[in-house]
Coordinates of C-alpha atoms and ligand atoms in Angstrom, one line a residue:
M1 CA 114.2 -3.0 36.4
K2 CA 110.8 -1.3 36.1
H3 CA 107.8 -2.6 34.3
D4 CA 105.0 -0.3 33.1
E5 CA 101.8 -2.3 33.5
R6 CA 100.1 -0.4 30.7
S7 CA 102.8 -1.2 28.2
V8 CA 102.7 -5.0 28.9
P9 CA 100.6 -6.7 26.3
L10 CA 98.3 -9.5 27.4
K11 CA 100.4 -12.7 27.1
W12 CA 99.3 -16.2 27.9
F13 CA 102.7 -17.8 27.7
G14 CA 103.3 -17.2 31.3
I15 CA 100.6 -19.7 32.4
G16 CA 102.5 -22.4 30.6
K17 CA 105.5 -21.7 32.8
V18 CA 103.4 -22.2 36.0
L19 CA 101.6 -25.3 34.8
P20 CA 104.4 -27.7 35.7
F21 CA 104.2 -26.5 39.3
L22 CA 100.5 -26.8 39.3
K23 CA 100.5 -30.4 37.9
K24 CA 101.4 -31.9 41.3
Y25 CA 98.2 -30.4 42.8
R26 CA 95.8 -31.0 39.9
A27 CA 93.4 -33.1 42.0
Q28 CA 93.2 -30.3 44.6
V29 CA 92.8 -27.7 41.9
A30 CA 90.0 -29.7 40.3
V31 CA 88.1 -30.0 43.6
M32 CA 88.6 -26.3 44.2
L33 CA 87.1 -25.5 40.8
I34 CA 84.1 -27.7 41.5
C35 CA 83.6 -26.0 44.8
G36 CA 83.8 -22.6 43.0
L37 CA 81.2 -23.9 40.5
A38 CA 78.9 -25.0 43.4
T39 CA 79.2 -21.7 45.2
G40 CA 78.2 -19.9 42.0
L41 CA 75.2 -22.2 41.6
V42 CA 74.1 -21.9 45.2
D43 CA 74.3 -18.1 44.8
T44 CA 72.3 -18.3 41.6
I45 CA 69.4 -20.2 43.2
Q46 CA 69.1 -18.0 46.3
P47 CA 66.8 -15.5 44.5
L48 CA 64.7 -18.4 43.3
F49 CA 64.0 -19.4 46.9
S50 CA 62.8 -15.9 47.7
R51 CA 60.8 -15.8 44.5
Y52 CA 59.0 -19.0 45.4
S53 CA 58.4 -17.9 49.0
L54 CA 57.0 -14.6 47.9
N55 CA 54.9 -16.0 45.1
H56 CA 53.7 -19.0 47.0
F57 CA 53.5 -18.2 50.7
V58 CA 52.9 -14.5 50.6
A59 CA 50.9 -13.9 47.5
G60 CA 49.3 -17.4 47.3
R61 CA 48.5 -17.3 51.1
T62 CA 49.2 -21.0 51.6
L63 CA 51.8 -22.7 53.8
D64 CA 51.3 -26.2 52.4
T65 CA 54.9 -26.7 51.2
L66 CA 56.5 -24.8 54.0
P67 CA 58.2 -27.8 55.8
L68 CA 59.8 -29.0 52.5
F69 CA 60.8 -25.4 51.6
I70 CA 62.5 -24.9 55.0
C71 CA 64.3 -28.3 54.6
L72 CA 65.5 -27.4 51.1
Y73 CA 66.5 -23.9 52.1
A74 CA 68.4 -25.2 55.2
V75 CA 70.2 -27.8 53.1
S76 CA 71.3 -25.2 50.6
I77 CA 72.5 -22.9 53.4
L78 CA 74.4 -25.8 55.1
F79 CA 75.8 -26.9 51.8
S80 CA 77.0 -23.4 51.1
A81 CA 78.7 -23.1 54.5
V82 CA 80.5 -26.5 54.1
N83 CA 81.4 -25.7 50.5
N84 CA 82.8 -22.3 51.5
Y85 CA 84.9 -23.8 54.2
Y86 CA 86.4 -26.3 51.8
S87 CA 87.0 -24.0 48.9
C88 CA 88.7 -21.4 51.1
T89 CA 90.9 -24.0 52.8
L90 CA 91.8 -25.5 49.5
A91 CA 92.6 -22.1 47.9
T92 CA 94.8 -21.2 50.8
K93 CA 96.6 -24.6 50.6
I94 CA 97.2 -24.3 46.9
E95 CA 98.4 -20.7 47.3
V96 CA 100.9 -21.7 49.9
W97 CA 102.0 -25.0 48.2
L98 CA 102.5 -23.3 44.9
S99 CA 104.5 -20.4 46.2
K100 CA 106.6 -22.7 48.5
D101 CA 107.5 -25.0 45.5
M102 CA 108.4 -22.0 43.3
R103 CA 110.5 -20.4 46.1
N104 CA 112.3 -23.7 46.7
K105 CA 113.0 -24.1 43.1
A106 CA 114.3 -20.6 42.7
F107 CA 116.5 -20.9 45.9
E108 CA 117.9 -24.2 44.6
H109 CA 118.7 -22.6 41.3
L110 CA 120.3 -19.6 43.0
Q111 CA 122.8 -22.0 44.6
T112 CA 124.0 -23.0 41.1
L113 CA 124.4 -19.5 39.8
S114 CA 127.9 -17.9 39.5
F115 CA 129.5 -15.2 41.5
S116 CA 128.7 -12.7 38.7
Y117 CA 125.0 -13.1 39.1
F118 CA 125.2 -11.8 42.7
N119 CA 127.4 -9.0 41.6
Q120 CA 124.9 -7.9 39.0
N121 CA 121.7 -8.3 40.9
S122 CA 121.0 -6.7 44.3
V123 CA 119.8 -8.6 47.3
G124 CA 116.6 -6.6 47.2
Y125 CA 116.0 -7.6 43.5
I126 CA 116.5 -11.3 44.2
H127 CA 114.5 -11.2 47.4
A128 CA 111.5 -9.6 45.5
R129 CA 111.7 -12.4 42.9
L130 CA 111.7 -15.1 45.6
I131 CA 109.1 -13.7 47.9
S132 CA 106.7 -11.2 46.3
D133 CA 106.6 -12.6 42.7
T134 CA 106.0 -16.1 43.8
G135 CA 103.4 -14.9 46.3
K136 CA 101.4 -13.1 43.6
I137 CA 101.6 -16.1 41.2
G138 CA 100.4 -18.3 44.0
T139 CA 97.4 -16.1 44.6
L140 CA 96.5 -16.0 40.9
F141 CA 96.3 -19.7 40.6
S142 CA 94.3 -20.2 43.8
W143 CA 92.1 -17.4 44.9
T144 CA 91.7 -15.7 41.6
L145 CA 90.9 -19.0 39.9
L146 CA 88.3 -19.9 42.5
E147 CA 86.7 -16.5 42.4
G148 CA 86.7 -16.6 38.6
V149 CA 84.7 -19.9 38.4
W150 CA 82.4 -18.7 41.1
H151 CA 81.7 -15.3 39.4
L152 CA 81.4 -16.7 35.9
T153 CA 79.0 -19.4 37.1
Y154 CA 76.8 -16.8 38.9
L155 CA 76.8 -14.5 35.9
T156 CA 75.9 -17.2 33.4
G157 CA 73.4 -18.7 35.9
S158 CA 71.6 -15.6 36.7
V159 CA 71.4 -14.4 33.1
T160 CA 70.0 -17.9 32.1
V161 CA 67.4 -17.9 34.8
M162 CA 66.3 -14.3 33.9
L163 CA 66.1 -15.2 30.2
L164 CA 64.0 -18.3 31.0
I165 CA 61.6 -16.5 33.3
N166 CA 61.1 -13.3 31.4
A167 CA 63.2 -12.8 28.3
R168 CA 62.1 -9.2 27.6
L169 CA 62.9 -8.0 31.1
A170 CA 66.2 -9.9 31.1
L171 CA 67.3 -8.2 27.9
L172 CA 66.3 -4.9 29.4
V173 CA 68.4 -5.5 32.5
M174 CA 71.3 -6.6 30.4
S175 CA 71.0 -3.5 28.1
V176 CA 72.5 -1.5 31.0
M177 CA 75.6 -3.7 31.0
P178 CA 77.6 -2.1 28.2
L179 CA 77.3 1.3 29.9
I180 CA 78.5 -0.2 33.1
V181 CA 81.4 -1.9 31.4
V182 CA 82.6 1.4 29.9
F183 CA 82.1 3.3 33.2
F184 CA 84.1 0.7 35.2
S185 CA 86.9 0.5 32.6
I186 CA 87.5 4.2 32.8
F187 CA 87.6 4.2 36.6
Q188 CA 89.7 1.1 36.6
K189 CA 92.4 2.6 34.4
K190 CA 92.6 5.7 36.6
L191 CA 92.8 3.5 39.7
V192 CA 95.6 1.3 38.2
A193 CA 97.6 4.5 37.3
V194 CA 97.3 6.1 40.7
N195 CA 98.0 2.8 42.5
R196 CA 101.1 2.4 40.5
T197 CA 102.3 5.9 41.5
V198 CA 101.6 5.0 45.2
R199 CA 103.6 1.8 44.8
E200 CA 106.5 3.6 43.2
I201 CA 106.6 6.2 46.0
N202 CA 106.3 3.4 48.5
S203 CA 109.4 1.6 47.1
R204 CA 111.3 4.9 47.1
I205 CA 110.4 5.4 50.7
T206 CA 111.5 1.8 51.6
G207 CA 114.8 2.5 49.7
S208 CA 115.4 5.7 51.7
F209 CA 114.4 4.0 54.9
N210 CA 116.9 1.2 54.2
E211 CA 119.6 3.7 53.4
G212 CA 118.8 5.7 56.5
I213 CA 119.5 2.6 58.6
T214 CA 122.3 0.8 56.8
G215 CA 124.1 4.1 56.1
A216 CA 123.4 5.5 59.6
K217 CA 127.1 5.7 60.5
T218 CA 128.0 7.5 57.2
I219 CA 125.1 9.8 57.5
K220 CA 126.2 10.9 61.0
A221 CA 129.8 11.2 59.9
L222 CA 128.9 13.4 57.0
V223 CA 126.5 15.4 59.2
I224 CA 123.7 15.1 56.6
E225 CA 121.0 14.0 59.1
D226 CA 119.0 17.1 58.4
R227 CA 119.0 16.7 54.6
I228 CA 118.2 13.0 54.7
N229 CA 115.3 13.7 57.1
R230 CA 114.0 16.4 54.8
D231 CA 114.1 14.2 51.8
F232 CA 112.3 11.4 53.7
Q233 CA 109.6 13.8 54.8
N234 CA 109.1 15.1 51.3
E235 CA 108.6 11.5 50.1
T236 CA 106.1 10.7 52.8
A237 CA 104.2 14.0 52.1
E238 CA 103.9 13.0 48.5
M239 CA 102.8 9.6 49.5
K240 CA 100.1 11.1 51.7
R241 CA 98.8 13.3 48.8
K242 CA 98.7 10.4 46.3
S243 CA 97.1 8.0 48.8
I244 CA 94.3 10.5 49.4
H245 CA 93.9 10.9 45.7
A246 CA 93.7 7.1 45.3
A247 CA 91.2 6.9 48.1
R248 CA 89.0 9.6 46.4
I249 CA 89.0 7.6 43.1
R250 CA 88.2 4.4 45.0
G251 CA 85.4 6.2 46.8
A252 CA 84.0 7.5 43.6
F253 CA 84.4 4.1 42.1
G254 CA 82.3 2.5 44.9
A255 CA 79.7 5.2 44.6
T256 CA 79.4 4.7 40.8
M257 CA 79.1 1.0 41.2
H258 CA 76.2 1.5 43.6
L259 CA 74.7 4.0 41.2
A260 CA 75.1 1.5 38.3
S261 CA 73.3 -1.3 40.2
S262 CA 70.6 1.2 41.2
L263 CA 70.3 2.0 37.5
A264 CA 69.8 -1.6 36.6
M265 CA 67.2 -2.0 39.4
A266 CA 65.5 1.2 38.3
V267 CA 65.1 -0.4 34.8
V268 CA 63.5 -3.4 36.6
L269 CA 61.2 -1.1 38.6
W270 CA 60.3 0.9 35.5
R271 CA 59.6 -1.8 33.1
G272 CA 58.8 -4.6 35.6
G273 CA 56.4 -2.7 37.7
Y274 CA 53.6 -4.6 35.9
I275 CA 55.0 -7.9 37.1
A276 CA 55.0 -6.6 40.6
A277 CA 51.3 -6.4 40.6
S278 CA 50.8 -10.0 39.6
E279 CA 54.1 -11.8 40.6
I280 CA 55.8 -10.1 43.4
G281 CA 58.3 -13.0 43.7
T282 CA 59.6 -12.7 40.2
F283 CA 59.9 -9.0 40.6
S284 CA 62.0 -9.4 43.7
M285 CA 64.1 -12.0 42.0
F286 CA 64.9 -9.7 39.1
M287 CA 65.8 -7.0 41.6
S288 CA 68.3 -9.3 43.3
Y289 CA 69.9 -10.4 40.0
A290 CA 70.1 -6.8 38.7
E291 CA 72.1 -5.9 41.8
G292 CA 74.0 -9.2 42.0
I293 CA 75.5 -9.2 38.5
M294 CA 77.4 -5.9 39.2
E295 CA 80.0 -7.7 41.3
P296 CA 81.1 -10.3 38.7
I297 CA 81.3 -7.6 36.0
R298 CA 83.5 -5.4 38.3
W299 CA 85.6 -8.5 39.1
I300 CA 86.2 -9.3 35.4
I301 CA 87.3 -5.8 34.6
D302 CA 89.6 -5.8 37.7
I303 CA 91.0 -9.2 37.0
I304 CA 92.2 -8.3 33.5
S305 CA 94.7 -5.7 34.9
D306 CA 95.6 -8.1 37.7
F307 CA 96.3 -10.8 35.1
I308 CA 98.5 -8.5 33.1
T309 CA 100.6 -7.6 36.2
T310 CA 100.9 -11.2 37.2
Q311 CA 102.3 -11.9 33.8
V312 CA 105.2 -9.6 34.7
N313 CA 105.7 -11.5 38.0
I314 CA 105.8 -14.8 36.1
E315 CA 108.2 -13.3 33.5
R316 CA 110.5 -12.0 36.2
Y317 CA 110.4 -15.3 38.1
T318 CA 111.0 -17.3 35.0
K319 CA 114.0 -15.2 34.1
L320 CA 115.5 -16.0 37.5
V321 CA 115.0 -19.8 37.3
E322 CA 116.1 -19.9 33.7
T323 CA 119.3 -17.9 34.2
V324 CA 122.2 -20.0 32.9
P325 CA 125.1 -19.8 35.3
D326 CA 128.2 -18.1 33.7
V327 CA 130.3 -20.9 35.1
S328 CA 128.7 -24.3 34.7
D329 CA 129.9 -27.8 34.5
L330 CA 129.7 -29.6 31.1
P331 CA 127.1 -32.3 30.9
E332 CA 129.7 -35.1 30.6
V333 CA 131.5 -33.6 33.7
T334 CA 128.4 -33.6 35.7
E335 CA 127.7 -37.1 34.5
K336 CA 131.0 -38.3 36.0
Y337 CA 131.6 -35.9 39.0
G338 CA 128.0 -35.3 40.0
D339 CA 126.6 -31.8 41.0
S340 CA 126.3 -29.9 44.2
F341 CA 123.2 -31.8 45.3
N342 CA 124.5 -35.3 44.2
P343 CA 128.3 -35.3 44.3
K344 CA 129.8 -38.6 43.0
K345 CA 132.9 -38.4 45.2
E346 CA 133.9 -41.9 44.3
N347 CA 134.9 -40.6 40.9
W348 CA 136.9 -37.6 42.2
E349 CA 140.7 -37.8 41.6
P350 CA 142.7 -36.6 44.6
I351 CA 144.0 -33.0 44.0
K352 CA 147.7 -32.3 44.1
G353 CA 147.4 -28.6 43.8
D354 CA 149.3 -27.6 40.6
I355 CA 147.9 -24.4 39.1
E356 CA 148.7 -23.0 35.7
F357 CA 147.3 -20.0 33.8
K358 CA 147.9 -20.5 30.1
N359 CA 147.6 -17.4 28.0
V360 CA 144.6 -16.3 30.0
D361 CA 142.5 -13.3 28.9
F362 CA 139.8 -12.1 31.3
M363 CA 137.1 -9.5 31.3
Y364 CA 134.3 -9.3 33.9
P365 CA 130.9 -10.1 32.5
D366 CA 129.8 -6.5 33.1
G367 CA 133.2 -4.9 32.5
D368 CA 134.3 -3.2 29.4
E369 CA 138.0 -3.8 29.4
Y370 CA 140.3 -6.8 29.9
V371 CA 141.7 -7.1 33.4
L372 CA 144.1 -9.8 32.3
K373 CA 145.6 -10.2 28.9
N374 CA 147.8 -13.1 27.7
F375 CA 148.4 -14.0 31.3
D376 CA 150.8 -16.8 32.1
L377 CA 151.6 -18.2 35.5
K378 CA 152.7 -21.5 36.9
I379 CA 152.3 -22.4 40.5
P380 CA 153.7 -25.8 41.3
F381 CA 152.0 -27.8 44.1
G382 CA 153.3 -27.0 47.5
S383 CA 154.7 -23.7 46.6
N384 CA 153.9 -20.4 48.3
V385 CA 153.1 -17.5 46.0
A386 CA 152.6 -14.0 47.1
V387 CA 150.8 -11.5 44.9
V388 CA 151.4 -7.8 45.5
G389 CA 150.4 -4.7 43.6
E390 CA 148.4 -1.6 44.0
T391 CA 144.6 -1.3 44.4
G392 CA 142.7 -2.4 41.3
A393 CA 145.8 -4.2 39.8
G394 CA 143.9 -7.5 39.4
K395 CA 145.1 -9.5 42.4
S396 CA 141.7 -10.7 43.6
T397 CA 140.8 -11.4 39.9
I398 CA 143.6 -13.9 39.7
V399 CA 142.4 -15.8 42.7
N400 CA 138.7 -15.5 41.5
L401 CA 139.9 -17.4 38.4
I402 CA 141.8 -20.0 40.4
C403 CA 138.6 -20.7 42.3
R404 CA 136.5 -20.8 39.1
F405 CA 134.2 -18.1 40.4
Y406 CA 134.6 -16.8 36.8
E407 CA 135.8 -18.6 33.7
P408 CA 138.7 -17.2 31.6
T409 CA 137.4 -15.3 28.6
G410 CA 140.3 -16.7 26.6
G411 CA 143.1 -19.3 27.3
A412 CA 142.8 -21.9 30.0
L413 CA 143.3 -22.5 33.7
L414 CA 145.0 -25.9 34.3
I415 CA 144.6 -27.7 37.6
D416 CA 147.1 -30.6 38.0
G417 CA 147.9 -30.2 34.3
R418 CA 144.3 -30.5 33.0
D419 CA 141.9 -27.8 31.9
A420 CA 139.8 -26.9 35.0
R421 CA 136.6 -27.3 32.9
E422 CA 137.3 -31.0 32.6
R423 CA 136.4 -31.5 36.3
S424 CA 133.5 -30.2 38.3
Q425 CA 133.5 -26.9 40.3
L426 CA 132.7 -28.8 43.4
W427 CA 135.7 -31.1 43.0
L428 CA 137.9 -28.0 42.9
H429 CA 136.1 -26.1 45.7
S430 CA 136.3 -29.1 48.0
A431 CA 140.1 -28.7 47.8
I432 CA 140.3 -24.9 48.2
G433 CA 140.3 -22.9 51.4
Y434 CA 139.7 -19.2 50.9
V435 CA 139.9 -16.4 53.3
L436 CA 138.2 -13.4 51.6
Q437 CA 139.1 -9.8 51.7
T438 CA 135.5 -9.3 53.0
P439 CA 135.0 -12.3 55.4
H440 CA 131.5 -13.6 55.8
L441 CA 130.2 -15.7 58.6
F442 CA 126.8 -17.3 58.9
S443 CA 124.4 -16.5 61.7
G444 CA 124.9 -19.1 64.5
T445 CA 127.7 -19.7 67.0
I446 CA 131.4 -19.5 66.4
R447 CA 131.6 -23.3 66.7
D448 CA 128.9 -23.7 64.0
N449 CA 130.9 -21.4 61.7
L450 CA 134.1 -23.3 62.2
K451 CA 132.4 -26.6 61.5
Y452 CA 131.2 -25.4 58.1
G453 CA 134.9 -26.0 57.1
N454 CA 134.5 -29.7 58.2
P455 CA 131.4 -31.0 59.9
E456 CA 133.4 -33.9 61.4
A457 CA 136.0 -31.7 63.0
T458 CA 136.8 -32.7 66.6
E459 CA 137.0 -30.2 69.5
E460 CA 140.8 -30.7 69.5
Q461 CA 141.1 -29.8 65.8
I462 CA 139.0 -26.7 66.4
I463 CA 141.0 -25.5 69.3
E464 CA 144.3 -26.2 67.5
A465 CA 143.1 -24.2 64.4
L466 CA 142.1 -21.3 66.6
R467 CA 145.5 -21.4 68.4
L468 CA 147.3 -21.4 65.1
V469 CA 145.6 -18.2 64.0
S470 CA 145.9 -16.7 67.5
A471 CA 142.2 -16.5 67.8
D472 CA 142.2 -18.5 71.1
R473 CA 142.7 -15.4 73.3
M474 CA 139.8 -13.6 71.5
I475 CA 137.5 -16.6 72.2
E476 CA 138.6 -16.7 75.8
R477 CA 137.5 -13.1 76.3
L478 CA 134.0 -13.9 75.1
E479 CA 131.6 -14.9 77.9
K480 CA 130.2 -17.9 76.0
G481 CA 133.4 -18.8 74.3
L482 CA 132.9 -20.9 71.2
D483 CA 129.2 -20.8 71.7
S484 CA 128.9 -17.1 71.3
D485 CA 126.5 -15.9 68.7
V486 CA 128.1 -14.1 65.7
G487 CA 125.0 -12.3 64.5
E488 CA 123.7 -11.9 61.0
G489 CA 126.7 -12.2 58.6
G490 CA 129.0 -12.1 61.6
D491 CA 128.1 -8.5 62.4
L492 CA 128.6 -8.9 66.2
L493 CA 132.3 -9.4 65.6
S494 CA 134.9 -6.9 64.3
T495 CA 136.2 -7.4 60.8
G496 CA 139.6 -8.5 62.2
E497 CA 137.8 -11.1 64.4
K498 CA 135.8 -12.3 61.4
Q499 CA 139.0 -12.7 59.4
L500 CA 140.5 -14.8 62.2
I501 CA 137.5 -17.1 62.4
S502 CA 137.3 -17.5 58.7
F503 CA 141.0 -18.3 58.6
A504 CA 140.5 -20.9 61.3
R505 CA 137.6 -22.3 59.3
A506 CA 139.8 -22.7 56.2
I507 CA 142.5 -24.5 58.2
I508 CA 139.9 -26.9 59.7
A509 CA 138.9 -27.8 56.2
D510 CA 142.5 -28.9 55.6
P511 CA 142.6 -27.8 51.9
R512 CA 145.2 -28.6 49.3
I513 CA 145.1 -25.1 48.0
L514 CA 144.9 -22.2 50.4
I515 CA 144.0 -18.7 49.3
L516 CA 144.4 -15.7 51.5
D517 CA 143.2 -12.4 50.1
E518 CA 144.3 -9.7 52.4
A519 CA 143.6 -12.1 55.2
T520 CA 145.4 -9.9 57.7
A521 CA 144.2 -6.5 56.5
S522 CA 142.1 -5.8 59.5
V523 CA 144.1 -7.1 62.4
D524 CA 146.6 -5.2 64.5
T525 CA 150.3 -5.6 63.9
I526 CA 150.9 -8.0 66.8
T527 CA 148.1 -10.3 65.7
E528 CA 149.4 -10.0 62.1
Q529 CA 152.9 -11.1 63.2
Q530 CA 151.3 -14.1 65.0
I531 CA 149.2 -15.0 61.9
Q532 CA 152.2 -14.6 59.7
N533 CA 154.0 -17.2 61.8
A534 CA 150.8 -19.3 61.5
I535 CA 150.7 -18.9 57.7
D536 CA 154.3 -20.1 57.5
R537 CA 153.3 -23.3 59.4
V538 CA 149.9 -23.8 57.8
I539 CA 151.0 -23.5 54.2
A540 CA 153.7 -26.1 54.5
G541 CA 152.8 -28.9 52.1
R542 CA 150.0 -26.9 50.4
T543 CA 149.8 -24.7 47.4
A544 CA 149.2 -21.2 48.8
V545 CA 148.4 -17.9 47.1
V546 CA 148.7 -15.0 49.5
I547 CA 147.7 -11.5 48.5
A548 CA 149.1 -8.8 50.8
H549 CA 149.3 -5.1 50.9
R550 CA 151.9 -5.0 53.6
L551 CA 155.1 -6.2 51.8
S552 CA 156.8 -7.1 55.1
T553 CA 154.4 -10.1 55.4
V554 CA 155.5 -11.7 52.1
R555 CA 159.2 -11.8 52.6
N556 CA 159.3 -15.6 53.0
A557 CA 157.2 -16.4 49.9
D558 CA 158.8 -18.9 47.4
I559 CA 157.9 -16.4 44.7
I560 CA 156.6 -12.9 44.8
L561 CA 154.5 -11.7 41.8
V562 CA 154.2 -7.9 41.3
V563 CA 151.0 -7.2 39.4
K564 CA 150.3 -3.9 37.7
D565 CA 147.3 -3.4 35.4
G566 CA 146.7 -7.1 35.1
K567 CA 150.3 -7.9 34.1
I568 CA 153.0 -9.5 36.1
I569 CA 155.8 -6.9 35.9
E570 CA 158.2 -8.5 38.2
R571 CA 158.6 -11.9 39.7
G572 CA 161.2 -13.5 42.1
R573 CA 162.2 -13.9 45.7
H574 CA 162.2 -11.0 48.0
G575 CA 166.0 -10.6 48.1
D576 CA 166.3 -10.8 44.3
L577 CA 163.6 -8.3 43.7
L578 CA 165.1 -5.9 46.1
K579 CA 168.5 -6.3 44.4
A580 CA 167.0 -5.7 41.0
G581 CA 165.9 -2.3 42.2
G582 CA 162.7 -2.1 40.3
Y583 CA 159.1 -1.4 41.1
Y584 CA 159.0 -3.9 44.1
S585 CA 162.1 -2.5 45.6
R586 CA 160.8 1.1 45.4
L587 CA 157.4 0.0 46.9
Y588 CA 159.2 -1.9 49.6
T589 CA 161.5 0.9 50.6
R590 CA 158.6 3.4 50.7
Q591 CA 156.5 1.1 52.9
Y592 CA 159.5 0.3 55.1
E593 CA 160.2 4.1 55.6
D594 CA 156.5 4.7 56.4
E595 CA 156.4 1.9 58.9
A596 CA 159.7 3.1 60.5
T597 CA 158.3 6.7 60.8
D598 CA 155.2 5.3 62.3
S599 CA 157.0 3.4 64.9
V600 CA 159.3 6.4 65.8
F601 CA 156.1 8.5 66.3
A602 CA 154.6 5.7 68.4
E603 CA 157.7 5.6 70.5
N604 CA 157.8 9.4 70.9
R605 CA 154.2 9.4 72.0
A606 CA 154.9 6.7 74.5
Ligands
ATP1 N1 132.8 -7.8 39.6 C1 133.5 -6.9 38.8 N2 132.9 -6.5 37.7 C2 133.6 -5.6 36.9 N3 134.8 -5.2 37.1 C3 135.4 -5.6 38.2 C4 134.8 -6.5 39.2 N4 135.6 -6.8 40.2 C5 136.8 -6.1 39.9 N5 136.7 -5.4 38.7 C6 137.7 -4.5 38.1 O1 138.8 -5.3 37.8 C7 140.0 -4.7 38.1 C8 140.8 -5.5 39.1 O2 140.1 -5.7 40.3 P1 140.7 -6.6 41.5 O3 139.6 -6.8 42.5 O4 141.3 -7.9 40.9 O5 141.8 -5.7 42.1 P2 142.7 -6.0 43.4 O6 144.1 -6.0 42.9 O7 142.3 -7.1 44.1 O8 142.5 -4.6 44.2 P3 142.5 -4.4 45.8 O9 143.9 -4.4 46.3 O10 141.8 -3.1 46.0 O11 141.7 -5.6 46.4 C9 139.6 -3.3 38.7 O12 139.8 -2.4 37.7 C10 138.2 -3.5 39.0 O13 137.5 -2.3 38.8
MG2 MG1 141.4 -7.4 45.9

């Protein structure tokens, strides 16, 4: 999603969304604002000190009040130093606290969102909401607020002092202001536009960079290194051109700013020369203010655009934390069963493991056609169901619904005879073991990962589970055994090894319902045979749904479902389906012949 800063109207509603986070730190914010006010006041009175010293000590040629002057001046400098220290520390603290609270809240909310949210939003998008948006909001409500109070105090203070001391000259100095505002605004617009282009190119470069790294293997395999490299160089060349352009504008901006303050000072010189003759101190004071008020004016113009962009950050952040999960527990269900952070396990009924699809229709939230239509299926507890069918038939969809990663679009899913929506997701998930088509491990050791299944698992249980899935030999080969690091997402292991570990993890959890989605797709035939034996042992007494491509692995299933285009076209035991001579039998014969040919080839090679 891209936001054009120019097209975003100035909205104030965003602030209201941040106030609840700020409330906790209202005392600190108040102190910070007082510090900002004090800084502005101290800055305002500095020219008055020099005015006095010039008028009194230099022009008046007397040093009678010098000790008192030095004391007061020293106090003001000391105060300013202490005050600066406090305001900067406070602003940093508020910035960090605020973004931390917002990040925590967003992260907590992310845990409650459904599967579909993560399918629809990329990691990069979510990461940016969590880190960069919250960071910008944090800065706005700390540093920008502090600077705002400081600059506004200085601006009002200096204008008031000038008006009080010499109203005519003050009005003259201020008459330059409208001109300056127009000048700055024009530059500012140009600067915002060119900065936006630089940012866009920068994010394109980051994107290419990421792709160059994550897709390195594919790039090499396709032999497109040269093209990728050329594209990257073009992007960086454009970046260079635009950055230099931006630097030029920035340079011109700085020069104009200098010119503008000189102009204001020239006015003072021109009209105020007569004061210089009599009151050198007042003259110097006006010169200081004429130069000093440029910075607050530039700041105000700058901050308007900053404020508008931060509105976009707030809007994007709010959208994330206000996303309603597609699958959420009803209030009365949460009341009884608790939520992920406060489960009320004492109210949970034990799960038997009966599963029933009743006239289920299902369409993915971002899909445009039904994957399942009027789908009926009964899986009595303790039975072993195999689901087979071609790619895209809807096998994973069926198990996604059993796990309530998605809610049926129509009809109902019954668990132990009651609509799944009558009980909490956590209640169901606590009884399901799921080995995914694309296994995921968390960074840490193999042991850590296995214990995610059951934190109380004993060493014996862990070893037994590993032996069951034939992962024990693999662990023995590793130098550090169970304490080996698996890397980010388990990337230091092969896909087959990750599947074995996640299978063992599921077994350690001892679930009532076990779901294996192509759990053996990435292991060799010998390991597969061993896992097959394990599956037969592990699923005894549990409800099991096993999805398999290789039909030879599902021969023992209580019932085999053949799915095609979201419909069950055949169901029955292996022998019966073969006898029936339908789709399954054709599929089986073809696979059997392929496997036989493969093994003949293998023998010939040997
Ligand atoms: N997250 C999703 N959003 C939209 N459509 C999806 C999504 N996931 C799957 N589909 C679509 O739903 C249909 C069924 O997909 P499903 O993943 O259930 O197939 P499958 O039988 O498990 O296939 P495979 O054997 O390749 O794993 C496909 O047409 C697919 O394009
Ligand atoms: Mg699948």
